[in-house]
Amino acid sequence: MKLDLKIILPYVVIIASLAMTWGMWSERLEAVEKKADSVTQMQQDIAIIKEKIMWMESYLIGDN
């Protein structure tokens, strides 16, 4: 049984294309996950800042 390069080459190209596509999708997914983590952290920071501002407002208004 002799394997010819003409028979094997299309399969090699298909496998290489699938591997490249998998790698690109993995990178994009990681980037989306990082952005989601960043947004979550920003939301937490905003909530803390809002709480501190509300405390300062109540402190300043309470003294009057």
CSV table of N, CA and C in Angstrom, one decimal, residues 1-61:
chain,number,residue,atom,x,y,z
A,1,MET,N,0.8,-1.2,0.0
A,1,MET,CA,0.0,0.0,0.0
A,1,MET,C,0.9,1.2,0.0
A,2,LYS,N,0.9,1.9,-1.1
A,2,LYS,CA,1.7,3.1,-1.3
A,2,LYS,C,0.9,4.4,-1.1
A,3,LEU,N,1.3,5.3,-0.2
A,3,LEU,CA,0.6,6.5,0.0
A,3,LEU,C,1.2,7.6,-0.9
A,4,ASP,N,0.3,8.2,-1.7
A,4,ASP,CA,0.8,9.2,-2.6
A,4,ASP,C,0.6,10.6,-2.0
A,5,LEU,N,1.6,11.5,-2.3
A,5,LEU,CA,1.5,12.9,-1.7
A,5,LEU,C,0.2,13.6,-2.1
A,6,LYS,N,-0.2,13.3,-3.3
A,6,LYS,CA,-1.5,13.9,-3.8
A,6,LYS,C,-2.7,13.6,-3.0
A,7,ILE,N,-2.6,12.4,-2.4
A,7,ILE,CA,-3.8,11.9,-1.5
A,7,ILE,C,-3.6,12.5,-0.1
A,8,ILE,N,-2.4,12.6,0.4
A,8,ILE,CA,-2.2,13.0,1.8
A,8,ILE,C,-2.3,14.5,1.9
A,9,LEU,N,-1.8,15.3,1.0
A,9,LEU,CA,-1.7,16.7,1.1
A,9,LEU,C,-3.0,17.4,1.4
A,10,PRO,N,-4.1,17.1,0.8
A,10,PRO,CA,-5.4,17.8,1.1
A,10,PRO,C,-5.8,17.6,2.6
A,11,TYR,N,-5.5,16.4,3.1
A,11,TYR,CA,-5.9,16.2,4.5
A,11,TYR,C,-4.9,16.9,5.4
A,12,VAL,N,-3.7,17.1,5.1
A,12,VAL,CA,-2.8,17.8,5.9
A,12,VAL,C,-3.2,19.3,5.9
A,13,VAL,N,-3.6,19.8,4.8
A,13,VAL,CA,-4.1,21.2,4.7
A,13,VAL,C,-5.3,21.4,5.5
A,14,ILE,N,-6.2,20.5,5.5
A,14,ILE,CA,-7.5,20.6,6.3
A,14,ILE,C,-7.2,20.6,7.7
A,15,ILE,N,-6.3,19.7,8.2
A,15,ILE,CA,-5.9,19.5,9.6
A,15,ILE,C,-5.2,20.8,10.1
A,16,ALA,N,-4.3,21.3,9.2
A,16,ALA,CA,-3.6,22.6,9.6
A,16,ALA,C,-4.6,23.7,9.7
A,17,SER,N,-5.5,23.8,8.8
A,17,SER,CA,-6.5,24.9,8.8
A,17,SER,C,-7.4,24.8,10.1
A,18,LEU,N,-7.8,23.6,10.4
A,18,LEU,CA,-8.6,23.4,11.7
A,18,LEU,C,-7.8,23.8,12.9
A,19,ALA,N,-6.5,23.4,12.9
A,19,ALA,CA,-5.7,23.8,14.1
A,19,ALA,C,-5.5,25.3,14.2
A,20,MET,N,-5.3,26.0,13.1
A,20,MET,CA,-5.2,27.4,13.1
A,20,MET,C,-6.5,28.1,13.6
A,21,THR,N,-7.6,27.6,13.1
A,21,THR,CA,-8.9,28.1,13.5
A,21,THR,C,-9.2,27.9,14.9
A,22,TRP,N,-8.9,26.7,15.4
A,22,TRP,CA,-9.0,26.4,16.9
A,22,TRP,C,-8.2,27.4,17.7
A,23,GLY,N,-6.9,27.6,17.3
A,23,GLY,CA,-6.1,28.5,18.0
A,23,GLY,C,-6.6,30.0,18.0
A,24,MET,N,-7.1,30.4,16.9
A,24,MET,CA,-7.6,31.8,16.8
A,24,MET,C,-8.8,32.0,17.7
A,25,TRP,N,-9.7,31.0,17.7
A,25,TRP,CA,-10.9,31.1,18.5
A,25,TRP,C,-10.6,31.0,20.0
A,26,SER,N,-9.6,30.2,20.3
A,26,SER,CA,-9.1,30.2,21.7
A,26,SER,C,-8.6,31.5,22.2
A,27,GLU,N,-7.8,32.2,21.4
A,27,GLU,CA,-7.3,33.5,21.7
A,27,GLU,C,-8.4,34.5,21.9
A,28,ARG,N,-9.4,34.5,20.9
A,28,ARG,CA,-10.5,35.4,21.0
A,28,ARG,C,-11.3,35.2,22.3
A,29,LEU,N,-11.5,33.9,22.6
A,29,LEU,CA,-12.3,33.6,23.8
A,29,LEU,C,-11.6,34.1,25.1
A,30,GLU,N,-10.3,33.9,25.1
A,30,GLU,CA,-9.5,34.4,26.3
A,30,GLU,C,-9.6,36.0,26.3
A,31,ALA,N,-9.6,36.6,25.2
A,31,ALA,CA,-9.7,38.1,25.2
A,31,ALA,C,-11.1,38.5,25.7
A,32,VAL,N,-12.1,37.8,25.3
A,32,VAL,CA,-13.5,38.1,25.8
A,32,VAL,C,-13.6,37.9,27.3
A,33,GLU,N,-13.0,36.8,27.8
A,33,GLU,CA,-13.0,36.5,29.2
A,33,GLU,C,-12.3,37.6,30.0
A,34,LYS,N,-11.1,38.1,29.5
A,34,LYS,CA,-10.4,39.2,30.2
A,34,LYS,C,-11.2,40.4,30.2
A,35,LYS,N,-11.9,40.8,29.1
A,35,LYS,CA,-12.7,41.9,29.1
A,35,LYS,C,-13.9,41.8,30.1
A,36,ALA,N,-14.5,40.6,30.2
A,36,ALA,CA,-15.6,40.4,31.1
A,36,ALA,C,-15.1,40.6,32.6
A,37,ASP,N,-13.9,40.0,32.9
A,37,ASP,CA,-13.3,40.2,34.2
A,37,ASP,C,-13.1,41.7,34.5
A,38,SER,N,-12.6,42.4,33.5
A,38,SER,CA,-12.3,43.8,33.7
A,38,SER,C,-13.6,44.6,33.9
A,39,VAL,N,-14.7,44.3,33.2
A,39,VAL,CA,-16.0,44.9,33.4
A,39,VAL,C,-16.5,44.6,34.8
A,40,THR,N,-16.4,43.4,35.3
A,40,THR,CA,-16.8,43.0,36.6
A,40,THR,C,-16.1,43.8,37.7
A,41,GLN,N,-14.7,43.9,37.5
A,41,GLN,CA,-13.9,44.7,38.4
A,41,GLN,C,-14.3,46.2,38.4
A,42,MET,N,-14.6,46.7,37.3
A,42,MET,CA,-15.1,48.1,37.2
A,42,MET,C,-16.4,48.3,37.9
A,43,GLN,N,-17.3,47.3,37.8
A,43,GLN,CA,-18.6,47.4,38.4
A,43,GLN,C,-18.4,47.4,39.9
A,44,GLN,N,-17.5,46.6,40.4
A,44,GLN,CA,-17.3,46.5,41.9
A,44,GLN,C,-16.7,47.8,42.4
A,45,ASP,N,-15.7,48.4,41.6
A,45,ASP,CA,-15.1,49.7,42.0
A,45,ASP,C,-16.2,50.8,42.0
A,46,ILE,N,-17.1,50.8,41.0
A,46,ILE,CA,-18.1,51.8,41.0
A,46,ILE,C,-19.0,51.7,42.2
A,47,ALA,N,-19.4,50.5,42.5
A,47,ALA,CA,-20.2,50.3,43.7
A,47,ALA,C,-19.6,50.8,45.0
A,48,ILE,N,-18.3,50.5,45.1
A,48,ILE,CA,-17.6,51.0,46.3
A,48,ILE,C,-17.5,52.5,46.3
A,49,ILE,N,-17.2,53.1,45.2
A,49,ILE,CA,-17.2,54.6,45.1
A,49,ILE,C,-18.5,55.2,45.4
A,50,LYS,N,-19.6,54.6,44.8
A,50,LYS,CA,-20.9,55.1,45.1
A,50,LYS,C,-21.3,55.0,46.5
A,51,GLU,N,-20.9,53.9,47.2
A,51,GLU,CA,-21.2,53.8,48.6
A,51,GLU,C,-20.5,54.8,49.4
A,52,LYS,N,-19.2,55.1,49.1
A,52,LYS,CA,-18.4,56.1,49.8
A,52,LYS,C,-19.0,57.5,49.6
A,53,ILE,N,-19.4,57.8,48.4
A,53,ILE,CA,-20.0,59.1,48.1
A,53,ILE,C,-21.3,59.3,48.9
A,54,MET,N,-22.1,58.2,48.9
A,54,MET,CA,-23.4,58.3,49.7
A,54,MET,C,-23.1,58.5,51.2
A,55,TRP,N,-22.1,57.9,51.7
A,55,TRP,CA,-21.7,58.0,53.1
A,55,TRP,C,-21.3,59.5,53.3
A,56,MET,N,-20.4,60.0,52.4
A,56,MET,CA,-20.0,61.4,52.6
A,56,MET,C,-21.1,62.4,52.6
A,57,GLU,N,-22.1,62.2,51.7
A,57,GLU,CA,-23.2,63.0,51.6
A,57,GLU,C,-24.1,63.0,52.9
A,58,SER,N,-24.3,61.8,53.4
A,58,SER,CA,-25.1,61.7,54.6
A,58,SER,C,-24.3,62.3,55.8
A,59,TYR,N,-23.0,62.2,55.8
A,59,TYR,CA,-22.2,62.8,56.9
A,59,TYR,C,-22.3,64.3,56.8
A,60,LEU,N,-22.1,64.8,55.6
A,60,LEU,CA,-22.1,66.3,55.5
A,60,LEU,C,-23.5,66.9,55.7
A,61,ILE,N,-24.5,66.2,55.2
A,61,ILE,CA,-25.9,66.7,55.4
A,61,ILE,C,-26.3,66.5,56.8
